[in-house]
Coordinates of C-alpha atoms and ligand atoms in Angstrom, one line a residue:
M234 CA 62.8 114.6 131.4
A235 CA 60.6 116.7 133.7
Q236 CA 57.6 114.9 135.2
N237 CA 54.1 115.6 133.8
V238 CA 51.9 117.8 135.9
P239 CA 48.4 116.6 136.6
I240 CA 45.7 119.1 135.8
T241 CA 41.9 118.9 136.0
V242 CA 40.0 119.9 132.9
A243 CA 36.2 120.6 132.4
Y244 CA 35.0 120.9 128.8
G245 CA 31.9 123.0 129.8
D246 CA 28.9 123.9 127.8
G247 CA 27.9 125.6 124.5
I248 CA 31.2 126.5 122.7
G249 CA 33.1 125.1 125.6
P250 CA 34.1 121.6 124.2
E251 CA 35.2 123.1 120.9
I252 CA 37.4 125.8 122.4
M253 CA 38.8 123.3 125.0
N254 CA 39.7 120.8 122.3
A255 CA 41.4 123.6 120.3
T256 CA 43.3 124.8 123.4
L257 CA 44.5 121.4 124.5
D258 CA 45.6 120.5 120.9
I259 CA 47.7 123.7 120.8
I260 CA 49.3 123.4 124.2
K261 CA 50.1 119.6 123.7
A262 CA 51.6 120.4 120.3
A263 CA 53.8 123.0 122.0
G264 CA 55.0 120.3 124.4
A265 CA 52.9 120.9 127.5
R266 CA 53.9 118.3 130.1
I267 CA 50.5 117.6 131.6
D268 CA 48.3 114.7 132.6
I269 CA 44.7 115.5 132.1
E270 CA 41.9 114.5 134.6
E271 CA 38.5 115.3 133.1
I272 CA 35.6 116.2 135.3
E273 CA 32.0 117.2 134.4
V274 CA 30.6 120.5 135.5
G275 CA 27.8 122.8 134.3
E276 CA 24.4 122.5 132.6
K277 CA 24.1 118.7 132.6
V278 CA 25.1 118.4 136.2
Y279 CA 22.7 121.3 137.2
L280 CA 19.9 119.5 135.4
R281 CA 20.6 116.3 137.2
G282 CA 19.5 118.2 140.3
I283 CA 22.9 119.1 141.7
S284 CA 22.5 122.8 142.5
A285 CA 26.2 123.6 142.7
G286 CA 26.8 122.3 139.1
I287 CA 29.6 120.0 140.0
E288 CA 29.5 116.3 140.9
P289 CA 30.7 115.7 144.5
S290 CA 33.3 113.2 143.1
A291 CA 34.9 116.0 140.9
W292 CA 36.1 117.7 144.1
D293 CA 38.6 114.8 144.6
S294 CA 40.3 115.6 141.3
L295 CA 40.4 119.3 142.1
A296 CA 41.8 118.7 145.5
R297 CA 44.5 116.4 144.1
T298 CA 45.7 118.4 141.1
K299 CA 45.1 121.9 142.5
V300 CA 45.1 123.2 138.9
F301 CA 41.8 123.7 137.1
L302 CA 41.4 124.6 133.4
K303 CA 37.7 125.3 132.9
A304 CA 35.7 126.0 129.7
P305 CA 32.7 128.3 130.1
I306 CA 29.5 126.8 131.3
T307 CA 25.8 127.6 130.9
T308 CA 23.9 128.3 134.1
P309 CA 20.3 127.2 133.5
Q310 CA 17.7 129.9 133.7
G311 CA 15.5 129.9 136.8
G312 CA 16.3 130.1 140.5
G313 CA 18.1 127.6 142.8
Y314 CA 21.3 127.2 140.8
K315 CA 24.5 128.3 142.5
S316 CA 27.2 129.9 140.4
L317 CA 29.9 127.2 139.9
N318 CA 32.6 129.9 139.6
V319 CA 31.6 131.4 143.0
T320 CA 31.5 127.9 144.5
V321 CA 35.0 127.0 143.3
R322 CA 36.4 130.4 144.2
T323 CA 35.1 130.3 147.7
A324 CA 35.9 126.6 148.3
F325 CA 39.5 127.0 147.4
S326 CA 39.9 130.6 148.6
L327 CA 40.9 131.9 145.1
Y328 CA 41.4 135.5 146.3
A329 CA 42.9 136.9 143.1
N330 CA 41.2 137.2 139.7
V331 CA 43.8 138.3 137.1
R332 CA 42.7 139.4 133.7
P333 CA 45.3 140.8 131.2
C334 CA 43.5 143.0 128.6
V335 CA 45.8 143.6 125.6
A336 CA 45.2 145.3 122.3
Y337 CA 46.5 143.5 119.2
Y338 CA 46.4 146.5 116.9
P339 CA 46.4 146.8 113.9
F340 CA 45.4 143.1 113.5
V341 CA 42.4 143.3 115.8
E342 CA 40.3 146.5 115.7
T343 CA 40.4 148.6 118.8
K344 CA 40.2 152.3 119.6
H345 CA 43.1 151.9 122.0
P346 CA 46.1 150.5 120.0
N347 CA 48.6 150.7 122.9
M348 CA 46.4 149.2 125.6
D349 CA 48.1 146.6 127.8
V350 CA 46.4 146.5 131.2
V351 CA 46.1 143.8 133.8
I352 CA 43.1 144.0 136.1
V353 CA 43.7 142.3 139.5
R354 CA 40.3 141.9 141.1
E355 CA 39.8 140.9 144.7
N356 CA 37.7 137.7 144.5
E357 CA 36.3 136.7 147.9
E358 CA 35.0 139.8 149.7
D359 CA 33.1 143.0 149.1
L360 CA 29.4 142.7 148.2
Y361 CA 30.1 139.2 146.8
S362 CA 30.0 137.6 150.3
G363 CA 26.3 137.2 149.4
I364 CA 25.0 138.3 152.8
E365 CA 21.6 139.8 152.1
Y366 CA 18.5 140.5 154.1
Q367 CA 15.0 141.9 153.6
Q368 CA 14.6 144.1 156.6
T369 CA 11.3 145.9 156.0
P370 CA 8.5 145.5 153.3
T371 CA 10.4 148.0 151.2
V372 CA 14.1 147.7 152.0
M373 CA 16.7 145.1 151.1
E374 CA 20.2 145.0 152.5
S375 CA 23.5 143.6 151.0
I376 CA 26.5 143.6 153.3
K377 CA 29.8 144.8 152.0
L378 CA 32.8 143.3 153.9
I379 CA 36.4 144.4 153.3
S380 CA 39.0 142.8 155.6
R381 CA 42.6 143.8 156.3
P382 CA 43.9 140.3 155.5
G383 CA 41.8 140.1 152.4
S384 CA 43.1 143.5 151.2
E385 CA 46.7 142.6 152.1
K386 CA 46.6 139.4 150.1
I387 CA 45.2 140.9 146.9
I388 CA 47.3 144.1 147.0
R389 CA 50.5 142.2 147.7
Y390 CA 49.6 139.8 144.9
A391 CA 49.2 142.8 142.5
F392 CA 52.7 144.2 143.5
E393 CA 54.3 140.8 143.3
Y394 CA 52.6 140.2 139.9
A395 CA 53.9 143.6 138.7
R396 CA 57.4 142.9 139.8
S397 CA 57.7 139.4 138.3
N398 CA 56.0 140.5 135.0
N399 CA 58.2 143.6 134.6
R400 CA 55.3 146.0 135.1
K401 CA 56.0 149.6 136.1
K402 CA 53.0 150.8 138.0
V403 CA 50.1 149.5 140.2
T404 CA 47.0 151.6 140.4
C405 CA 44.3 151.2 143.0
F406 CA 40.6 152.0 142.4
V407 CA 38.4 152.7 145.5
K408 CA 35.4 154.8 146.5
D409 CA 36.7 155.8 149.9
N410 CA 35.3 159.4 149.7
I411 CA 32.0 157.7 150.4
M412 CA 32.8 154.3 151.9
K413 CA 35.4 155.7 154.4
Q414 CA 35.6 152.5 156.5
S415 CA 35.6 149.7 154.0
D416 CA 37.2 151.2 150.9
G417 CA 39.2 153.4 153.3
L418 CA 40.8 150.3 154.6
F419 CA 41.6 149.0 151.1
H420 CA 43.2 152.3 150.3
K421 CA 45.2 152.4 153.6
V422 CA 46.5 148.9 153.0
F423 CA 47.4 149.8 149.4
D424 CA 49.5 152.7 150.7
E425 CA 51.2 150.5 153.3
I426 CA 52.1 147.8 150.9
A427 CA 53.1 150.1 148.0
A428 CA 55.8 151.5 150.4
E429 CA 57.5 148.1 150.3
Y430 CA 57.8 148.2 146.5
P431 CA 59.8 151.4 145.8
D432 CA 60.7 150.0 142.4
I433 CA 57.1 150.1 141.3
E434 CA 55.1 153.3 140.8
N435 CA 51.8 153.5 142.6
E436 CA 48.7 155.7 142.4
T437 CA 45.1 155.7 143.6
W438 CA 42.0 156.9 141.8
I439 CA 38.4 157.2 143.0
V440 CA 36.8 154.5 141.0
D441 CA 34.3 156.6 139.0
I442 CA 36.9 159.0 137.5
G443 CA 39.4 156.1 137.4
A444 CA 37.0 154.0 135.3
A445 CA 36.4 156.9 133.0
K446 CA 40.1 157.4 132.5
L447 CA 40.6 153.6 132.0
A448 CA 38.0 153.6 129.2
D449 CA 39.4 156.8 127.7
T450 CA 43.1 156.4 127.9
P451 CA 43.9 152.8 129.0
E452 CA 47.5 153.1 127.8
N453 CA 48.1 155.2 130.9
F454 CA 47.4 152.1 133.1
D455 CA 49.5 149.1 133.8
V456 CA 48.3 146.8 136.7
V457 CA 45.1 147.9 138.3
V458 CA 44.0 146.4 141.7
M459 CA 40.5 146.8 143.1
P460 CA 37.8 145.4 145.3
N461 CA 35.5 142.7 143.9
L462 CA 32.5 144.6 142.4
Y463 CA 34.5 147.3 140.7
G464 CA 36.9 144.6 139.3
D465 CA 34.0 142.5 138.0
I466 CA 32.6 145.4 136.0
L467 CA 35.8 147.0 134.9
S468 CA 37.6 143.8 133.8
D469 CA 34.8 143.3 131.3
V470 CA 35.0 146.9 130.1
A471 CA 38.8 146.6 129.8
A472 CA 38.6 143.3 127.8
Q473 CA 36.0 144.7 125.5
I474 CA 37.8 148.0 124.7
A475 CA 41.0 146.1 124.1
G476 CA 39.4 144.4 121.2
S477 CA 37.0 141.7 122.2
V478 CA 35.9 139.7 125.3
G479 CA 36.6 136.6 123.1
M480 CA 40.3 137.3 123.3
A481 CA 40.9 137.6 127.1
G482 CA 41.8 134.8 129.5
G483 CA 41.7 134.9 133.3
A484 CA 43.3 133.3 136.3
N485 CA 41.8 132.8 139.7
I486 CA 44.6 132.4 142.1
G487 CA 44.7 131.1 145.7
D488 CA 47.5 129.9 147.9
G489 CA 48.0 126.5 146.5
F490 CA 45.2 126.3 144.0
A491 CA 44.4 128.0 140.8
M492 CA 41.7 128.0 138.1
F493 CA 42.1 129.2 134.6
E494 CA 39.4 130.2 132.1
A495 CA 38.3 132.4 129.3
I496 CA 36.5 135.5 130.6
H497 CA 33.5 135.1 128.2
G498 CA 30.6 132.7 128.6
S499 CA 29.4 129.6 126.7
A500 CA 27.9 131.6 123.7
P501 CA 25.2 128.9 123.2
R502 CA 24.1 130.4 119.9
R503 CA 27.5 129.7 118.4
A504 CA 27.8 126.2 119.8
G505 CA 28.6 123.2 117.7
Q506 CA 29.3 125.2 114.5
N507 CA 33.1 125.3 114.6
L508 CA 32.8 129.2 114.8
A509 CA 34.0 130.2 118.2
N510 CA 37.3 131.9 118.9
P511 CA 39.4 129.7 121.3
S512 CA 41.8 132.6 122.1
G513 CA 40.3 133.5 125.5
L514 CA 40.7 130.0 126.8
L515 CA 44.1 129.6 125.2
M516 CA 45.3 132.7 127.0
G517 CA 43.9 131.2 130.2
A518 CA 45.9 128.1 129.4
V519 CA 49.1 130.1 128.8
M520 CA 48.7 131.6 132.3
M521 CA 48.2 128.0 133.6
L522 CA 51.4 126.9 131.9
V523 CA 53.4 129.7 133.6
H524 CA 51.7 128.8 136.9
I525 CA 52.7 125.1 136.7
G526 CA 56.3 126.0 136.0
Q527 CA 56.3 125.6 132.2
P528 CA 57.1 129.1 131.0
D529 CA 59.0 127.7 128.0
V530 CA 55.8 126.1 126.7
A531 CA 53.7 129.2 127.6
T532 CA 56.1 131.4 125.6
K533 CA 56.0 129.1 122.5
V534 CA 52.1 129.0 122.6
H535 CA 51.7 132.7 123.1
N536 CA 54.1 133.7 120.3
A537 CA 52.7 131.2 117.8
W538 CA 49.2 132.7 118.6
L539 CA 50.4 136.3 118.1
R540 CA 51.9 135.2 114.8
T541 CA 48.6 133.7 113.7
L542 CA 46.8 136.9 114.6
E543 CA 49.4 138.9 112.7
D544 CA 49.1 136.6 109.7
G545 CA 45.4 137.6 109.5
I546 CA 44.0 134.2 110.2
H547 CA 40.9 135.1 112.2
T548 CA 37.7 133.6 113.5
Y549 CA 34.4 135.4 112.6
D550 CA 34.3 137.6 115.7
I551 CA 37.5 139.5 114.9
Y552 CA 37.5 139.0 111.1
K553 CA 37.6 142.4 109.3
E554 CA 37.6 142.9 105.5
G555 CA 40.9 144.6 104.6
I556 CA 42.7 143.6 107.7
S557 CA 42.1 139.9 108.0
K558 CA 43.4 137.4 105.3
Q559 CA 41.4 134.3 106.0
K560 CA 38.2 133.6 108.0
V561 CA 38.6 130.3 109.8
G562 CA 36.7 128.1 112.2
T563 CA 37.8 127.0 115.7
K564 CA 39.6 123.9 114.4
E565 CA 41.4 125.6 111.6
F566 CA 42.5 128.5 113.8
A567 CA 44.0 125.9 116.2
E568 CA 45.8 124.2 113.3
A569 CA 47.2 127.6 112.2
V570 CA 48.6 128.2 115.6
I571 CA 50.1 124.7 115.8
A572 CA 51.7 125.3 112.4
R573 CA 53.4 128.4 113.8
I574 CA 54.8 126.9 117.0
G575 CA 58.4 127.9 117.2
Q576 CA 57.8 131.2 115.3
Q577 CA 57.8 134.7 116.7
P578 CA 55.5 137.6 115.8
E579 CA 57.1 140.2 113.6
K580 CA 55.1 143.2 114.4
L581 CA 53.3 142.5 117.7
K582 CA 55.6 142.3 120.7
A583 CA 56.8 138.8 121.4
V584 CA 56.5 137.5 124.9
S585 CA 59.0 135.7 127.1
Y586 CA 57.7 134.2 130.3
K587 CA 59.9 133.5 133.3
E588 CA 59.2 131.2 136.2
S589 CA 55.8 131.6 137.8
P590 CA 55.2 134.9 139.8
A591 CA 56.3 134.4 143.4
R592 CA 53.4 133.0 145.3
T593 CA 55.2 133.2 148.6
T594 CA 54.2 135.9 151.0
T595 CA 50.8 137.0 150.0
T596 CA 49.5 136.6 153.5
A597 CA 52.3 138.6 155.1
R598 CA 51.2 141.6 157.0
A599 CA 52.3 145.0 155.6
K600 CA 55.4 146.1 157.5
S601 CA 54.0 149.4 158.6
A602 CA 50.6 147.9 159.6
E603 CA 49.7 148.6 163.1
L604 CA 46.5 147.0 164.4
P605 CA 44.5 148.9 166.9
T606 CA 44.9 147.5 170.4
K607 CA 42.0 149.2 172.3
K608 CA 38.4 148.5 171.3
E609 CA 35.8 150.4 173.3
L610 CA 32.0 150.0 173.0
V611 CA 30.5 153.6 172.8
G612 CA 26.9 153.0 171.6
V613 CA 24.5 151.2 169.4
D614 CA 22.5 151.9 166.2
V615 CA 19.0 150.3 166.5
Y616 CA 17.3 149.8 163.1
L617 CA 13.5 150.0 163.1
D618 CA 10.8 148.9 160.7
W619 CA 8.3 151.8 161.2
N620 CA 5.7 153.5 159.0
K621 CA 3.5 155.3 161.3
G622 CA 4.4 158.9 160.6
S623 CA 7.1 161.6 160.3
A624 CA 10.7 161.6 161.6
D625 CA 9.7 164.1 164.3
E626 CA 6.9 161.8 165.5
L627 CA 9.3 158.9 165.6
G628 CA 12.0 160.9 167.4
A629 CA 9.5 161.9 170.1
A630 CA 8.3 158.3 170.5
V631 CA 11.8 156.8 170.6
Q632 CA 13.1 159.3 173.1
K633 CA 10.8 157.7 175.6
V634 CA 13.1 154.7 175.7
N635 CA 16.0 156.8 176.8
G636 CA 17.4 155.8 180.2
D637 CA 20.0 153.8 182.1
G638 CA 22.8 156.1 180.7
L639 CA 21.8 155.8 177.0
E640 CA 20.0 158.5 175.0
L641 CA 18.8 158.9 171.4
K642 CA 21.3 161.1 169.6
A643 CA 20.0 161.0 166.0
I644 CA 17.8 159.2 163.6
M645 CA 18.9 158.4 160.0
N646 CA 16.8 157.2 157.1
R647 CA 18.9 155.5 154.3
G648 CA 21.9 157.5 155.3
A649 CA 20.2 160.9 155.6
K650 CA 19.9 162.5 159.1
V651 CA 16.2 163.1 159.7
W652 CA 16.1 163.8 163.4
P653 CA 16.7 166.1 165.2
H654 CA 16.4 169.1 162.9
G655 CA 15.7 167.1 159.7
L656 CA 14.7 168.8 156.5
P657 CA 11.0 168.4 155.4
Y658 CA 12.2 167.6 151.9
T659 CA 14.0 164.3 152.8
F660 CA 12.1 161.3 151.5
C661 CA 11.8 158.6 154.1
T662 CA 11.2 154.9 153.8
D663 CA 10.1 152.5 156.5
H664 CA 13.8 151.8 157.5
W665 CA 15.1 154.0 160.4
R666 CA 18.4 153.9 162.2
C667 CA 18.3 155.2 165.7
R668 CA 21.7 156.1 167.3
F669 CA 22.0 155.7 171.0
Q670 CA 25.1 156.7 173.0
A671 CA 26.0 157.7 176.5
V672 CA 24.8 161.2 177.5
N673 CA 28.4 162.3 177.0
A674 CA 28.8 160.6 173.5
D675 CA 32.5 159.8 174.0
E676 CA 31.9 157.7 177.1
A677 CA 32.1 154.0 177.1
V678 CA 28.9 152.0 177.5
T679 CA 28.3 148.3 178.5
P680 CA 26.7 145.4 176.7
A681 CA 24.2 145.2 179.6
Q682 CA 23.1 148.8 178.9
I683 CA 22.4 147.8 175.3
V684 CA 20.5 144.7 176.2
S685 CA 18.3 146.7 178.6
L686 CA 17.8 149.4 175.9
L687 CA 16.7 146.7 173.4
K688 CA 14.2 145.4 175.9
R689 CA 12.7 148.9 176.4
V690 CA 12.6 149.3 172.6
Y691 CA 10.6 146.0 172.1
D692 CA 8.4 146.7 175.2
A693 CA 7.5 150.1 173.7
G694 CA 6.1 148.2 170.7
F695 CA 8.9 149.0 168.2
D696 CA 10.0 146.4 165.5
A697 CA 13.8 146.5 166.0
I698 CA 15.1 144.7 162.9
K699 CA 18.8 144.9 163.6
T700 CA 21.4 146.4 165.9
E701 CA 24.9 147.5 165.0
N702 CA 27.3 148.3 167.9
L703 CA 29.5 151.4 167.7
Y704 CA 33.1 150.9 168.7
N705 CA 36.1 153.2 169.0
F706 CA 39.4 151.7 168.0
D707 CA 42.3 153.4 169.8
G708 CA 40.0 156.3 170.4
K709 CA 39.0 156.6 166.8
A710 CA 35.4 156.1 165.7
G711 CA 34.9 152.8 163.9
Y712 CA 31.5 153.8 162.4
S713 CA 30.1 156.4 160.1
K714 CA 29.4 159.7 161.8
V715 CA 25.9 161.2 161.7
P716 CA 25.8 163.1 158.4
G717 CA 26.3 166.9 159.0
D718 CA 27.7 166.5 162.5
Ligands
NAD977 P1 28.8 135.1 126.3 O1 30.2 135.5 126.7 O2 28.6 133.6 126.2 O3 28.5 135.7 124.9 C1 28.5 137.1 124.7 C2 28.7 137.4 123.2 O4 30.0 137.2 122.8 C3 27.8 136.6 122.2 O5 27.5 137.4 121.1 C4 28.8 135.5 121.8 O6 28.5 134.9 120.6 C5 30.1 136.2 121.8 N1 31.2 135.3 122.1 C6 31.6 134.9 123.4 N2 32.6 134.2 123.4 C7 33.0 134.0 122.1 C8 34.0 133.3 121.4 N3 34.9 132.6 122.1 N4 34.1 133.4 120.1 C9 33.2 134.1 119.4 N5 32.2 134.8 120.0 C10 32.1 134.8 121.3 O7 27.8 135.7 127.3 P2 26.2 135.5 127.5 O8 25.6 135.3 126.2 O9 25.8 136.6 128.4 O10 26.1 134.1 128.4 C11 25.9 132.8 127.8 C12 26.0 131.8 128.9 O11 27.3 131.8 129.4 C13 25.1 132.0 130.1 O12 24.5 130.8 130.5 C14 26.0 132.5 131.2 O13 25.6 132.2 132.5 C15 27.3 131.8 130.8 N6 28.5 132.4 131.3 C16 29.5 131.6 131.8 C17 30.7 132.1 132.2 C18 31.7 131.1 132.8 O14 31.5 129.9 132.8 N7 32.9 131.6 133.2 C19 31.0 133.5 132.1 C20 30.0 134.3 131.6 C21 28.7 133.8 131.2

C-alpha cells in the first residue's frame, strides 16, 4: 500500500468552503492517498491585521508538505492588503502558472466546440515584480523585468509539459516589435529551447494578433507560453471562451513546491447557498493528484466528472434548458460525480494521466545559449523632472553641462525624441530623458565621467530623478536606440 502524501489545504472565503468540501469528498471517494493539513488564509486573517492574509504558523505546513490546495479567498477592500497569491508565488518561486482551458461541447455552451488550450504563464517576472516609482508630479513608472533564467525556466516547462501531455505544438506570445530587449529576450530563448524539441511544433505570434486569433480560432492553439501580464489576461479570456471561468483549474509550479486552485474568485454573492460549481477547484485537484504521483486517481476523478457533465447534471452557472437534465447544488453535483467514479464519458474524450510531467531540468540553460562575455559602459541616460519650457530650451540648458568627454546626444520625452530637431506637435510631459555619450558615441566611458556629469547636472540646478547606464554587450547596444536614428 503506497504511503499517503501530506498536503496543505485552505478552505478560503465565500464559496471556498463549499467547493473545497465537494472537491475533497470526490477525490477521497476516488481513493486519493492524502493526509490533509488545514491552514487558515484569507479574509479572516487579513481582518486580524495580518497584511499578507496568512498566519505565520501556516508557512510551517506549506514548507513541510510543499503541496497546497487552495480555495479562492476574498481580499478585503481598501489598501494595505497584500495579495496572498502573489505572496505564496514569490515565497516559493512558483514560476509557472498552468491553466488548461477546454470546451465541453455540446454539454457546456461555447462558441468554440473544439477548444483545448493550455496557457502556460510566467509567474514571477515582467511587470509583476511590483517595482514602481512616482518620478515627477505627473509621471509614474512600473519596471518590467525579463531575465534569461526566468524565461528559460518557463519556456522549458512549457515544452516539457507539451511532451509529457502528448501535445503537438507550443506557441509563444510576445511584443518584441516594441519591447525589443525584454520581450526580444523571451522570444530568443523560446527559439533556442524550441530547437531542443524537434518532436514538438513551435511558432511565435505578436501578442495582439495572437490574442485575436486565440479568441477567434482557439482550436488552432495547443500549449501557449507567455510572459506574466499577457498570460494573466489571456488565461482568463481563454477560460471564459471555453465555456466558463467556473470550470477551469490552475496550477502554480515551482521546483519542489506547487499550489493548485480554481481560476475564479470567492464569488461572495453565491456563498453559503449550495449553488457554486466546484469544477474549477476539482480540476485544480486533478492536476495536484498528477503532481503527487497519483495519476490513477486523477484519471478516475476526471472521467467521472466528464461523465457527470455529459449526463446533464449541471450547477446553475452552466445549466441550459434543452441541454441540461438536472439543475443541482454544489453538494448534489459532488454526489453525482462520486456515483460515477469508475465510469468513462461516452461522448467527451476520456482522459488517461501518466506519471507527473518531468520536473527535472527546468533550470538547465538552452544548449545554444551563449551569454555575452564583454560588457562595456558607453553612456548614460539622465532623467529630469523639468517643466520650465520647450524641448529646445531644455536642450540649450542641458548642453551647458557637456564636458569631460561626455556630450548630450538627444532628449526623449516618454519615448519620443524631442531634441535635437524635434517636431512641434509632440506633446511633452515633465519627464525628460537626456542621453549622454562620448563625443564619438561608440567609445567607452568611465563611471568617474558619469559621476562628474551628475554633479554638473545637479550643480546646474536640474532635478535628476534617475540614471540608467548604457552598455554594449559584445559590441551590441543593450539599450533602446534614439527613435528615428
Ligand atoms: P469571481 O470569480 O469570484 O466571480 C465572478 C463571477 O463568476 C460571479 O458572477 C460569480 O458568481 C461567478 N462564479 C465564480 N466562480 C463560480 C463558481 N465556482 N460557480 C458559479 N459561479 C461562479 O470574481 P470577483 O467577483 O471579481 O471576485 C470576488 C472576490 O474573489 C474578490 O474578493 C477577489 O479579490 C477574489 N478573487 C480571489 C481569487 C483567488 O483567491 N485565487 C481569484 C480572483 C478573485
